[in-house]
Coordinates of C-alpha atoms in Angstrom, one line a residue:
Chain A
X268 CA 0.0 0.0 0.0
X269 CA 1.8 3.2 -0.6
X270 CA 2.2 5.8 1.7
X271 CA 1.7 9.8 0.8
X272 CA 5.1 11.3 1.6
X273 CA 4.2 14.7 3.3
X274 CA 8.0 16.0 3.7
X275 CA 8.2 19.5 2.3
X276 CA 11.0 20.4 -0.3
X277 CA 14.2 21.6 1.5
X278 CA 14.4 25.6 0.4
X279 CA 17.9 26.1 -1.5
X280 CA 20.4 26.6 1.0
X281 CA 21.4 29.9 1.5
X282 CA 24.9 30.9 -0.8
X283 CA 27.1 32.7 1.6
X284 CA 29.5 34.2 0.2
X285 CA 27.5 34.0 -3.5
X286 CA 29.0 31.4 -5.4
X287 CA 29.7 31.5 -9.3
X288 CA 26.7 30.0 -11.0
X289 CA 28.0 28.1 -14.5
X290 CA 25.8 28.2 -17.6
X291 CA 25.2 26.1 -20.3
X292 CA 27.2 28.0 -22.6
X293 CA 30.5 28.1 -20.0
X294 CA 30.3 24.5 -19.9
X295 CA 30.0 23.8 -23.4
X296 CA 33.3 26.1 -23.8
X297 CA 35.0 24.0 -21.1
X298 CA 33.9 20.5 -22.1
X299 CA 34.8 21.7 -25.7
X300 CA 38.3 22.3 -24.2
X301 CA 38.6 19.1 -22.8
X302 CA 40.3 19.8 -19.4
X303 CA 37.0 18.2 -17.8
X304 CA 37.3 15.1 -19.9
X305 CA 35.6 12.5 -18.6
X306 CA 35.1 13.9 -15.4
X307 CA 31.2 12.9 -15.5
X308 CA 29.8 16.6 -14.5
X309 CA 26.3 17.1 -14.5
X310 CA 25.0 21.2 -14.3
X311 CA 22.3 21.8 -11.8
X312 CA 21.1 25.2 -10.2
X313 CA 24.3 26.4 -12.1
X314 CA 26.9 23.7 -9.8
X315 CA 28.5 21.3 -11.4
X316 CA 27.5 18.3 -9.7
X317 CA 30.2 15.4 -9.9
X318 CA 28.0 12.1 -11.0
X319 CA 31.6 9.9 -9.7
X320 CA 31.7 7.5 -6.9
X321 CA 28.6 5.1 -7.8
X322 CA 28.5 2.5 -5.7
X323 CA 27.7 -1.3 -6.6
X324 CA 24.1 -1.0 -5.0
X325 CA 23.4 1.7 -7.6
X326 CA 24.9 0.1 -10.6
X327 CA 22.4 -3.2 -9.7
X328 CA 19.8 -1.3 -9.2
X329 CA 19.5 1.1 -12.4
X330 CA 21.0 -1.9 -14.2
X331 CA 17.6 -4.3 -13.4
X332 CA 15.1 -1.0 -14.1
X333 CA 16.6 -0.4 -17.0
X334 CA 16.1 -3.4 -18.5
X335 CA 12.2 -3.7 -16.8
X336 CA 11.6 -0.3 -18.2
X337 CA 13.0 -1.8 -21.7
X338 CA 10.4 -4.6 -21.7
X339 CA 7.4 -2.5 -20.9
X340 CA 8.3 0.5 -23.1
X341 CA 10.8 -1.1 -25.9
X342 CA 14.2 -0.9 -26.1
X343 CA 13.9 2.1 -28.5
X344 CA 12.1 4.6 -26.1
X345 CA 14.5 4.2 -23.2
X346 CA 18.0 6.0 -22.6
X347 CA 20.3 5.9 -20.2
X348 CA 22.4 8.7 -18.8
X349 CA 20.8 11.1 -21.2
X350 CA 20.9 14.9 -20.9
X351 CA 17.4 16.5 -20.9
X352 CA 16.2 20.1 -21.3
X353 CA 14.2 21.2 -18.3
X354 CA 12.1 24.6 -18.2
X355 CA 13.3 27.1 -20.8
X356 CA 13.9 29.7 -17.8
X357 CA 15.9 27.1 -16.1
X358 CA 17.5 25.7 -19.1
X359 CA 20.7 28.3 -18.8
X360 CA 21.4 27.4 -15.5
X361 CA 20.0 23.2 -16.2
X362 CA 21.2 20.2 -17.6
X363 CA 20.3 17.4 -15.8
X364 CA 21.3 14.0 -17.3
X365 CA 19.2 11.6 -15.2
X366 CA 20.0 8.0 -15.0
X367 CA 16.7 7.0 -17.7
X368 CA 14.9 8.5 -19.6
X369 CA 11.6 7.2 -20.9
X370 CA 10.3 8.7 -24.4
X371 CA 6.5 8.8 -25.1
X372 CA 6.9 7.7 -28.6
X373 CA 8.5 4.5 -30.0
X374 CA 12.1 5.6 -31.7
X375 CA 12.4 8.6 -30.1
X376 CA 15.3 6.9 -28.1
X377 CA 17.0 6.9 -30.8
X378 CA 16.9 10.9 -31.7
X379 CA 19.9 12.4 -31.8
X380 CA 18.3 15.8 -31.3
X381 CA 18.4 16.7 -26.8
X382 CA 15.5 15.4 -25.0
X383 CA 12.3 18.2 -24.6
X384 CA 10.6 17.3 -21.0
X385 CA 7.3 17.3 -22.7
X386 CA 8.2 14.4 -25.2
X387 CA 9.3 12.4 -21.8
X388 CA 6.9 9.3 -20.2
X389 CA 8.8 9.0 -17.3
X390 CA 12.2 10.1 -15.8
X391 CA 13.9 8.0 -13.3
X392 CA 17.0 8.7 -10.7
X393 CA 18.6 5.9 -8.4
X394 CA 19.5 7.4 -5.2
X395 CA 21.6 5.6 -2.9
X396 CA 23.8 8.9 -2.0
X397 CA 21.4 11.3 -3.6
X398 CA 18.3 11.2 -2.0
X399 CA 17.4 14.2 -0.9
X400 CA 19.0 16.3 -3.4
X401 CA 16.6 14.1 -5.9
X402 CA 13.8 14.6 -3.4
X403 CA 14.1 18.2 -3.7
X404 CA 16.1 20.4 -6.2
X405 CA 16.1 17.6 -9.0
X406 CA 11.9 17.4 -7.7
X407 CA 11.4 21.0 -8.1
X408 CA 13.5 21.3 -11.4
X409 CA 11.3 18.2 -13.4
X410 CA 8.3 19.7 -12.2
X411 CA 8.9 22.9 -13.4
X412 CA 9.2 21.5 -16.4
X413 CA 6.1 19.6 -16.5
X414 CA 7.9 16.3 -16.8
X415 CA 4.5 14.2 -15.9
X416 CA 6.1 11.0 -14.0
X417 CA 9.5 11.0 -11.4
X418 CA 10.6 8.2 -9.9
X419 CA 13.4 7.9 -7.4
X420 CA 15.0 4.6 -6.3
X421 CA 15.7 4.5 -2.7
X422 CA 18.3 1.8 -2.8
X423 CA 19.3 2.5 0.6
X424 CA 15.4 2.3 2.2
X425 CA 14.5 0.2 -0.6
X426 CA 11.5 2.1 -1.5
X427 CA 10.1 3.4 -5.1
X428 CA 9.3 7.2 -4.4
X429 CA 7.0 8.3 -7.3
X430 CA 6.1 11.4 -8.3
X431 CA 3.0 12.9 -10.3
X432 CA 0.8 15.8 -11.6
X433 CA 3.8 18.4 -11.7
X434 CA 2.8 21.6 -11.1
X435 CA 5.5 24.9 -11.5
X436 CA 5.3 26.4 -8.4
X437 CA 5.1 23.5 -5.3
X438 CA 6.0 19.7 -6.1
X439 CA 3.3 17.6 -4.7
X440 CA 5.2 14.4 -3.1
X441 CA 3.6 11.1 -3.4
X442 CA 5.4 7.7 -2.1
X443 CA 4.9 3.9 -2.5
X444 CA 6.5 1.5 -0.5
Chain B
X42 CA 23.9 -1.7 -25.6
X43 CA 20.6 -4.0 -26.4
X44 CA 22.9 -6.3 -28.8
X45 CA 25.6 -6.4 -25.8
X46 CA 22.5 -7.4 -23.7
X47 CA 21.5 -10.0 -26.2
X48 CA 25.3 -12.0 -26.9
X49 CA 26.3 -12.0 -22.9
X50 CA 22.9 -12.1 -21.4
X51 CA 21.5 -9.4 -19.0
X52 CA 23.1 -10.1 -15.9
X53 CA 26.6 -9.4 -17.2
X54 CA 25.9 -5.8 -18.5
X55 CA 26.2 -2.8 -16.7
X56 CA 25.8 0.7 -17.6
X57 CA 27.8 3.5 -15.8
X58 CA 29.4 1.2 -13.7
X59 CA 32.7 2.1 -11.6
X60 CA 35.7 0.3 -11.8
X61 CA 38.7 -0.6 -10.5
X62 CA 42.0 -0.4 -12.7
X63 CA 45.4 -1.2 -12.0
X64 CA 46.4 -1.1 -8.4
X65 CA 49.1 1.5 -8.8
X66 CA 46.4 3.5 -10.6
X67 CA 43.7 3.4 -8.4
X68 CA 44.7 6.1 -6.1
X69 CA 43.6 8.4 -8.5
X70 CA 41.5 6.3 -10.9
X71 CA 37.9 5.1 -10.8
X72 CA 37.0 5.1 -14.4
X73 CA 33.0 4.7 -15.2
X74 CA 33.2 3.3 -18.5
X75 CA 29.8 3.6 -20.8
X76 CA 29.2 0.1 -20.5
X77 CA 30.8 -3.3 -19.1
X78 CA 30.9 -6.9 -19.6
X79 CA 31.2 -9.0 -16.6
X80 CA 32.9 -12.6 -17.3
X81 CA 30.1 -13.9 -14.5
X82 CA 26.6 -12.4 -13.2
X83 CA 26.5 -8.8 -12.1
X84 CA 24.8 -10.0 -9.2
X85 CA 27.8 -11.3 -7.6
X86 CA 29.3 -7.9 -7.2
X87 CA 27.4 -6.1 -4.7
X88 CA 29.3 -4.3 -3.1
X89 CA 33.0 -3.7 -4.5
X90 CA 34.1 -2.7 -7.6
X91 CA 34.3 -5.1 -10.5
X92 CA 38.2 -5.6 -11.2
X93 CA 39.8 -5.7 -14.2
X94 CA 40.2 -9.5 -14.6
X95 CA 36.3 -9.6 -13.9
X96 CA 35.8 -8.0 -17.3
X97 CA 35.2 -9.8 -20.7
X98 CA 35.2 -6.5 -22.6
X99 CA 34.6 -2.6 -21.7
X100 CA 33.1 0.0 -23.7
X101 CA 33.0 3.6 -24.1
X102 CA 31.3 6.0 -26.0
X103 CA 32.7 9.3 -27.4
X104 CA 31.4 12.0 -29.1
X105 CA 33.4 14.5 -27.7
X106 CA 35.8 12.7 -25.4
X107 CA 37.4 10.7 -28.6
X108 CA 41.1 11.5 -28.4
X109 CA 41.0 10.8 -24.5
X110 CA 39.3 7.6 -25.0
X111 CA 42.0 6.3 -27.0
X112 CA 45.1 7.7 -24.8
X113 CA 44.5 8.0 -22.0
X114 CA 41.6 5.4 -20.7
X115 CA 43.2 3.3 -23.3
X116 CA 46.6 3.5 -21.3
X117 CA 44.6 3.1 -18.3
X118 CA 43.2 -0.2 -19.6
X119 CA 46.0 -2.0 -21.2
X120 CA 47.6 -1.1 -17.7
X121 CA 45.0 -3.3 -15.8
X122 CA 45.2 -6.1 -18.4
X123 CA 41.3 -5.3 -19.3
X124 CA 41.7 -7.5 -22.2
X125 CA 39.3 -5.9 -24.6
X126 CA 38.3 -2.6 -24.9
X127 CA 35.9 -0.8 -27.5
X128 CA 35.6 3.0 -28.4
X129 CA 32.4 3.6 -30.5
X130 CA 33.6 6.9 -32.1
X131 CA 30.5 8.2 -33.0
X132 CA 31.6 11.1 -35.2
X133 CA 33.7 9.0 -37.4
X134 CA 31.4 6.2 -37.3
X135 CA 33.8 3.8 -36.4
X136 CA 34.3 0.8 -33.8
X137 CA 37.7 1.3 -32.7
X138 CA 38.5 -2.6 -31.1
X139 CA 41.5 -2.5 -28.3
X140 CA 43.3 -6.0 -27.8
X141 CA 45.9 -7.9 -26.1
X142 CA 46.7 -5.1 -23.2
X143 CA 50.4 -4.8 -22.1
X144 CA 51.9 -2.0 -19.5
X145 CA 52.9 -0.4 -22.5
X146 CA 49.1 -0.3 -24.1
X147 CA 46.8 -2.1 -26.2
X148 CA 49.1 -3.3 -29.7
X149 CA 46.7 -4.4 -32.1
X150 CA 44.3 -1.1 -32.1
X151 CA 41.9 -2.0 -35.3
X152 CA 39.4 0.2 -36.7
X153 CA 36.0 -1.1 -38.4
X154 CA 33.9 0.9 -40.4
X155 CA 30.2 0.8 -40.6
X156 CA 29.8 -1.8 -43.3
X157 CA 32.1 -4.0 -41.4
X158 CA 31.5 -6.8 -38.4
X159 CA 33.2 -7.3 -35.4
X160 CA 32.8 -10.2 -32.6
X161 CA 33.9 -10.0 -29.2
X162 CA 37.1 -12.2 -28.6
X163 CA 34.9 -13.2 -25.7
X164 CA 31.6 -14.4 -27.7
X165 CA 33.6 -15.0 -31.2
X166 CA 30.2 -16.3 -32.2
X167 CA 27.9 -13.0 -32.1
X168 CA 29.1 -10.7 -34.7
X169 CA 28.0 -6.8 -34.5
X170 CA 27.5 -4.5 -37.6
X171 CA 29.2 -1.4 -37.2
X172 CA 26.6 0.7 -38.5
X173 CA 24.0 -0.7 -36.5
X174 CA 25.4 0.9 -33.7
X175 CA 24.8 4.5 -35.0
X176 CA 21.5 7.1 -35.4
X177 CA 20.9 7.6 -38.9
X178 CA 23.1 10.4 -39.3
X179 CA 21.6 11.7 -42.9
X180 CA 18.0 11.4 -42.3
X181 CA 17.9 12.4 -38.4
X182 CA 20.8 14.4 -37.6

């Protein structure tokens, strides 16, 4: 029976001293560069979060959804580590890569055009390390862009934590167990 | 990924999967390759890193990260004795197939193009078209 989850998104912490917020265009000068090759960066909220360090729990876990998610869907509308665009107001400062990606329409996993949030089914994070920043700022960010289905992996609480109906200014949070 | 899925069997693929190299490089190495091949179930690893003699074969894709695919991760790889290793270079549309790793680095390096097939040293049955591996570049991109 799932549960409703009632915990209220964590307000952005406060920046003290302001830090430098990257854009999409900085990055793409310093990827193009290539002194951050391979360093697995992904831009949220203008920091460059570091996507290193998975551990084995996280690798089983998105390695056995993935391949669920390719029965139910097809093989051709699901990607893996994918970058998405999010909100065009947040797309400057945005550009989550989350660990699948479900299309709406068969072949579209096989675009080689960037991901628009309304052409996504579903969008899907494991957490084992991550949770709350998935619960929140990642939350907030695919609901602003009216992505219509979350889901977080809870490896560690082995729980599905889904969430629907996004809405742009307050993300309902709805949980199964 | 799918056709990787299909010659090995599920349980021995892994996308975005850490890795340990060779001991003197793991200090300040923990590679995440695209995609791995496990010589036995991934299920067996829970919860350290797949070594390099666990692998049959890694993968990794580059767009933009070619030339650092095939120095420096390749130097990486020969290092810990990963003994094959495949860069799908997507803007040239090539397989680039990395064998017989030594300290020194891979020695036959062997380029396929798309109209050309490649097996996996381990799964010498299951051969892969090149070009099945890429969008179709004229028409989509």
């Amino acid at each position: 029976m799932p549960v409703a989850l009632t915990i209220a998104p964590d307000p952005p912490a406060p920046l003290i001293p302001p830090r430098k917020r990257w854009t999409r265009a900085e990055c793409a000068v310093l990827e193009s560069s290539g002194i951050w090759e391979q360093q697995k960066l992904e831009l949220i909220d203008g920091e460059l979060i570091s996507k290193m360090g998975k551990g084995r729990p996280h690798v089983v876990a998105l390695t056995r959804i993935l391949y669920w998610l390719m029965d139910v869907f097809g093989w051709d509308r699901v990607n893996p580590a994918a970058p998405i665009d999010v909100a065009p107001e947040d797309n400057p400062t945005n550009e989550p890569e989350p660990d699948a990606i479900v299309f709406k329409l068969p072949g579209s996993g096989l675009q080689t055009v960037q991901p628009q949030p309304g052409e996504l089914a579903l969008v899907l994070e494991v957490a084992d390390t991550t949770l709350r920043f998935d619960l929140t700022v990642k939350a907030g960010l695919y609901a602003r862009a009216g992505i219509v289905e979350y889901w977080v992996v809870d490896v560690n609480g082995r729980r599905l934590i889904v969430h629907r109906e996004p809405c742009a200014r307050r993300l309902p949070l709805r949980g199964r167990l | 990924m799918l056709w990787l899925m299909d010659t090995f069997g599920r349980d021995r693929v892994n996308p975005e999967s850490p890795i340990d190299v060779a001991p003197e490089d793991n200090p300040s190495n923990e590679p995440q390759p695209d995609l791995i091949v496990l010589k036995r179930a991934s299920a067996s690893f829970q919860s350290g890193a797949p070594q390099p003699g666990d692998l049959a074969l890694v993968v990794e894709v580059a767009d933009t990260t070619l030339r650092f695919d095939l120095t420096m991760k390749a130097g990486l790889y020969a290092r810990a004795g990963i003994v094959e290793y495949w860069v799908v270079d997507v803007t040239g549309r090539r397989l680039i197939v990395h064998r017989e790793p030594a300290p020194g680095g891979y020695r036959p390096v062997a380029a396929y193009g798309e109209s050309e097939k490649v097996a996996p040293e381990a799964s010498p049955q299951h051969e892969l078209l090149v070009g099945d591996i890429f969008p179709l570049g004229k028409e989509i991109s």
